[in-house]
Short mmCIF file of C-alpha atoms in Angstrom, two decimals:
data_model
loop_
_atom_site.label_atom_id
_atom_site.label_comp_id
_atom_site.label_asym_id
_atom_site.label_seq_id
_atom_site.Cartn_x
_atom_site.Cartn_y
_atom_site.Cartn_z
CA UNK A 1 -125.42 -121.39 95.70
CA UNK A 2 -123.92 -121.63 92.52
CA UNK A 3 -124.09 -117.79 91.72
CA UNK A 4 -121.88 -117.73 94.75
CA UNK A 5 -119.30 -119.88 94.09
CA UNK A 6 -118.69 -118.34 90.70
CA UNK A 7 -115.11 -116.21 90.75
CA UNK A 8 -115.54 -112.51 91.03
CA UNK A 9 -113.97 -111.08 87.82
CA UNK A 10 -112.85 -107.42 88.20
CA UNK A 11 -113.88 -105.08 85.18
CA UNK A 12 -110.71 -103.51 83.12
CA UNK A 13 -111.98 -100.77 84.11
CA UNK A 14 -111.26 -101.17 88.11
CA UNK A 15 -107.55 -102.23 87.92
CA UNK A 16 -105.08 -99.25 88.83
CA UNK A 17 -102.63 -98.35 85.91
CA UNK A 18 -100.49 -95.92 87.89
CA UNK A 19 -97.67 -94.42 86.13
CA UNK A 20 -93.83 -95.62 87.03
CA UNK A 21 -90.56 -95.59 86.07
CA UNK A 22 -87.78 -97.70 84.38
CA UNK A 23 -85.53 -97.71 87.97
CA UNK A 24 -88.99 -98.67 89.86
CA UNK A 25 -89.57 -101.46 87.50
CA UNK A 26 -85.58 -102.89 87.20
CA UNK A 27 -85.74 -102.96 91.11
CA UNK A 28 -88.67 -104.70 91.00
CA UNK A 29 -87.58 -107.51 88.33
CA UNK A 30 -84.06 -107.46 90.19
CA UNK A 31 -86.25 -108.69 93.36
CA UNK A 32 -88.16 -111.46 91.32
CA UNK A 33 -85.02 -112.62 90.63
CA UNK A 34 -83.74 -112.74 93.81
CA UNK A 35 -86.58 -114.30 95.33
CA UNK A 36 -86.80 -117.09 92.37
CA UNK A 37 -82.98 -117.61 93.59
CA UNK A 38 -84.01 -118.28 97.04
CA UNK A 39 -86.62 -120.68 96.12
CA UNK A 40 -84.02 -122.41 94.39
CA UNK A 41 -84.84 -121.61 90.68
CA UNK A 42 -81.40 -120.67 89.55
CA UNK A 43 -81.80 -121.37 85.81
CA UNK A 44 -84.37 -118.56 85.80
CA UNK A 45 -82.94 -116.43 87.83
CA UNK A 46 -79.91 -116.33 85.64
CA UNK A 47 -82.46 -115.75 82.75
CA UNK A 48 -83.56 -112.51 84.43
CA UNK A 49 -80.50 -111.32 85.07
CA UNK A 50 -78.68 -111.96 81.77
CA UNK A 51 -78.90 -107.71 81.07
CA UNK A 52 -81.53 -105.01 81.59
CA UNK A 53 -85.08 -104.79 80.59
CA UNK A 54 -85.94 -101.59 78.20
CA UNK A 55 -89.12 -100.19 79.35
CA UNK A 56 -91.22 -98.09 76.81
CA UNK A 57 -94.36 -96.64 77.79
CA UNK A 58 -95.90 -99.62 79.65
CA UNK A 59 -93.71 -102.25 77.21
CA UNK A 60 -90.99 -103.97 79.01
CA UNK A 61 -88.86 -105.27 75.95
CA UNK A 62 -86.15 -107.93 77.08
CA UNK A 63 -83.38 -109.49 74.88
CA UNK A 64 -82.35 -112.67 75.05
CA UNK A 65 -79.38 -114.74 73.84
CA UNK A 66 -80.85 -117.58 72.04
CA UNK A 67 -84.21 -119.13 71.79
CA UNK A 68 -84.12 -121.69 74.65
CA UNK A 69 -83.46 -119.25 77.65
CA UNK A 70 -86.98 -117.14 75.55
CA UNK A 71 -89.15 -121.06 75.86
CA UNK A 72 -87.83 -120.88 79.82
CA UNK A 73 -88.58 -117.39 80.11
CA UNK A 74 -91.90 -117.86 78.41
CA UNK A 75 -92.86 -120.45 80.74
CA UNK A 76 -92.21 -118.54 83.66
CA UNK A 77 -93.58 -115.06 82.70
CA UNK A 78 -96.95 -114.93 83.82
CA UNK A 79 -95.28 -115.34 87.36
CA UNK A 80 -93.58 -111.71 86.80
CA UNK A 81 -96.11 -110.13 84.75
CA UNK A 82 -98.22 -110.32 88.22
CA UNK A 83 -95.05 -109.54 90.30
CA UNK A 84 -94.83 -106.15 88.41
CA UNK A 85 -98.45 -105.24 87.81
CA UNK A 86 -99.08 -105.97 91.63
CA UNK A 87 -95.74 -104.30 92.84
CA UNK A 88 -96.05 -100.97 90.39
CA UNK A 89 -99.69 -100.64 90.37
CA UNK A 90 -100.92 -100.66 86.62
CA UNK A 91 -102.30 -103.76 84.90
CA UNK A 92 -101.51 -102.43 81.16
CA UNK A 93 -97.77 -103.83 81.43
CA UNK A 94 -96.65 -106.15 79.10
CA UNK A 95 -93.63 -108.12 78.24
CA UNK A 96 -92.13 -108.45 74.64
CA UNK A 97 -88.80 -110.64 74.58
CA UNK A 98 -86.54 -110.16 71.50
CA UNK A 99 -83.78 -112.97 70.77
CA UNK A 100 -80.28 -111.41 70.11
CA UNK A 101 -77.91 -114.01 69.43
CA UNK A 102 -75.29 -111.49 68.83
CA UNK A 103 -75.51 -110.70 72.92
CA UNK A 104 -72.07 -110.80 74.30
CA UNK A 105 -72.25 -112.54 77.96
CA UNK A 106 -69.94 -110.61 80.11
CA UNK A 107 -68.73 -112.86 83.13
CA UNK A 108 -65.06 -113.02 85.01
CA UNK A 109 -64.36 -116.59 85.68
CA UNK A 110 -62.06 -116.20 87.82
CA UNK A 111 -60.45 -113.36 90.29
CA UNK A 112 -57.97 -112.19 87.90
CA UNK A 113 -60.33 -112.01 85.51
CA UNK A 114 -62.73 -109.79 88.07
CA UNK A 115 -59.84 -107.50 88.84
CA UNK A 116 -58.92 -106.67 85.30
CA UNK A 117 -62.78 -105.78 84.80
CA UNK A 118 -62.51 -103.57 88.38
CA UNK A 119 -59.85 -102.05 87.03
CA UNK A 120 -61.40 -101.56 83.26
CA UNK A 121 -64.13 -99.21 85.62
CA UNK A 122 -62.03 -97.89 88.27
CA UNK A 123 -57.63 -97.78 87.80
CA UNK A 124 -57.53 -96.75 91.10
CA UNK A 125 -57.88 -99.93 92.16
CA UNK A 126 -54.36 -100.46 90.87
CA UNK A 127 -52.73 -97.78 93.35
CA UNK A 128 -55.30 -99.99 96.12
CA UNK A 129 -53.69 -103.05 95.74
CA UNK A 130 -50.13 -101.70 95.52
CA UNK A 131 -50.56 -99.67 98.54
CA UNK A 132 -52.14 -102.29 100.63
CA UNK A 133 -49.70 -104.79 99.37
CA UNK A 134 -52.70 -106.87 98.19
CA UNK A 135 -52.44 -109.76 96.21
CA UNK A 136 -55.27 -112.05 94.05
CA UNK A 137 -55.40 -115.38 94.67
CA UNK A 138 -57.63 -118.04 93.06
#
């Protein structure tokens, strides 16, 4: 009996390490984001969204502003690490997180600020609004 209830411990050996790609990894870290969201983990949500993971090889590097958002990260990565191995099939990922206080957080507080950004990317926009007669409002 107690042979049995012992945990079954898969070999190295047995787990898949399938090859993938930075865009099938980004969607699936953009979906454990989302689904943290939903389960009402915001602050770490935020965290995983703050800019884009840098995959090398089987090495996801991730920057971080400052060293608080890496302890909350940290505490929360063993949760993703199986998200991604399970998801993209290879056990040999792993996670380094850099902190880059130097990170510039890009975010429009408010719609004027959104539409100057819209039009930064795309001054069409401009002939849009004018067209339409369109008109921002906070």
């Amino acid at each position: 009996m107690e042979q049995n209830s012992k945990s079954y411990i898969r070999p190295s050996s047995v787990l898949p390490t399938e090859p993938f790609n930075e865009t099938d990894m980004l969607l699936h870290w953009n979906k454990y984001a989302e689904r943290l969201g939903q389960k009402g983990l915001k602050i770490m949500e935020s965290i995983l969204l703050i800019n884009d993971p840098v995959l090398d090889g089987t090495k996801i590097t991730y920057e971080l502003p400052n060293e608080g958002s890496k302890l909350e990260f940290e505490s929360q990565m063993n949760g993703l690490l199986g998200h991604l191995k399970g998801h993209l099939h290879n056990h040999d990922i792993t996670i380094e997180v850099i902190v880059n206080e130097t990170i510039e957080m890009k975010r429009s507080y408010n719609n004027q600020d959104r539409y100057n950004r819209f039009l930064e990317i795309n001054p069409n926009i401009e002939l849009l609004r004018t067209t339409f007669g369109l008109d921002l409002k906070d």
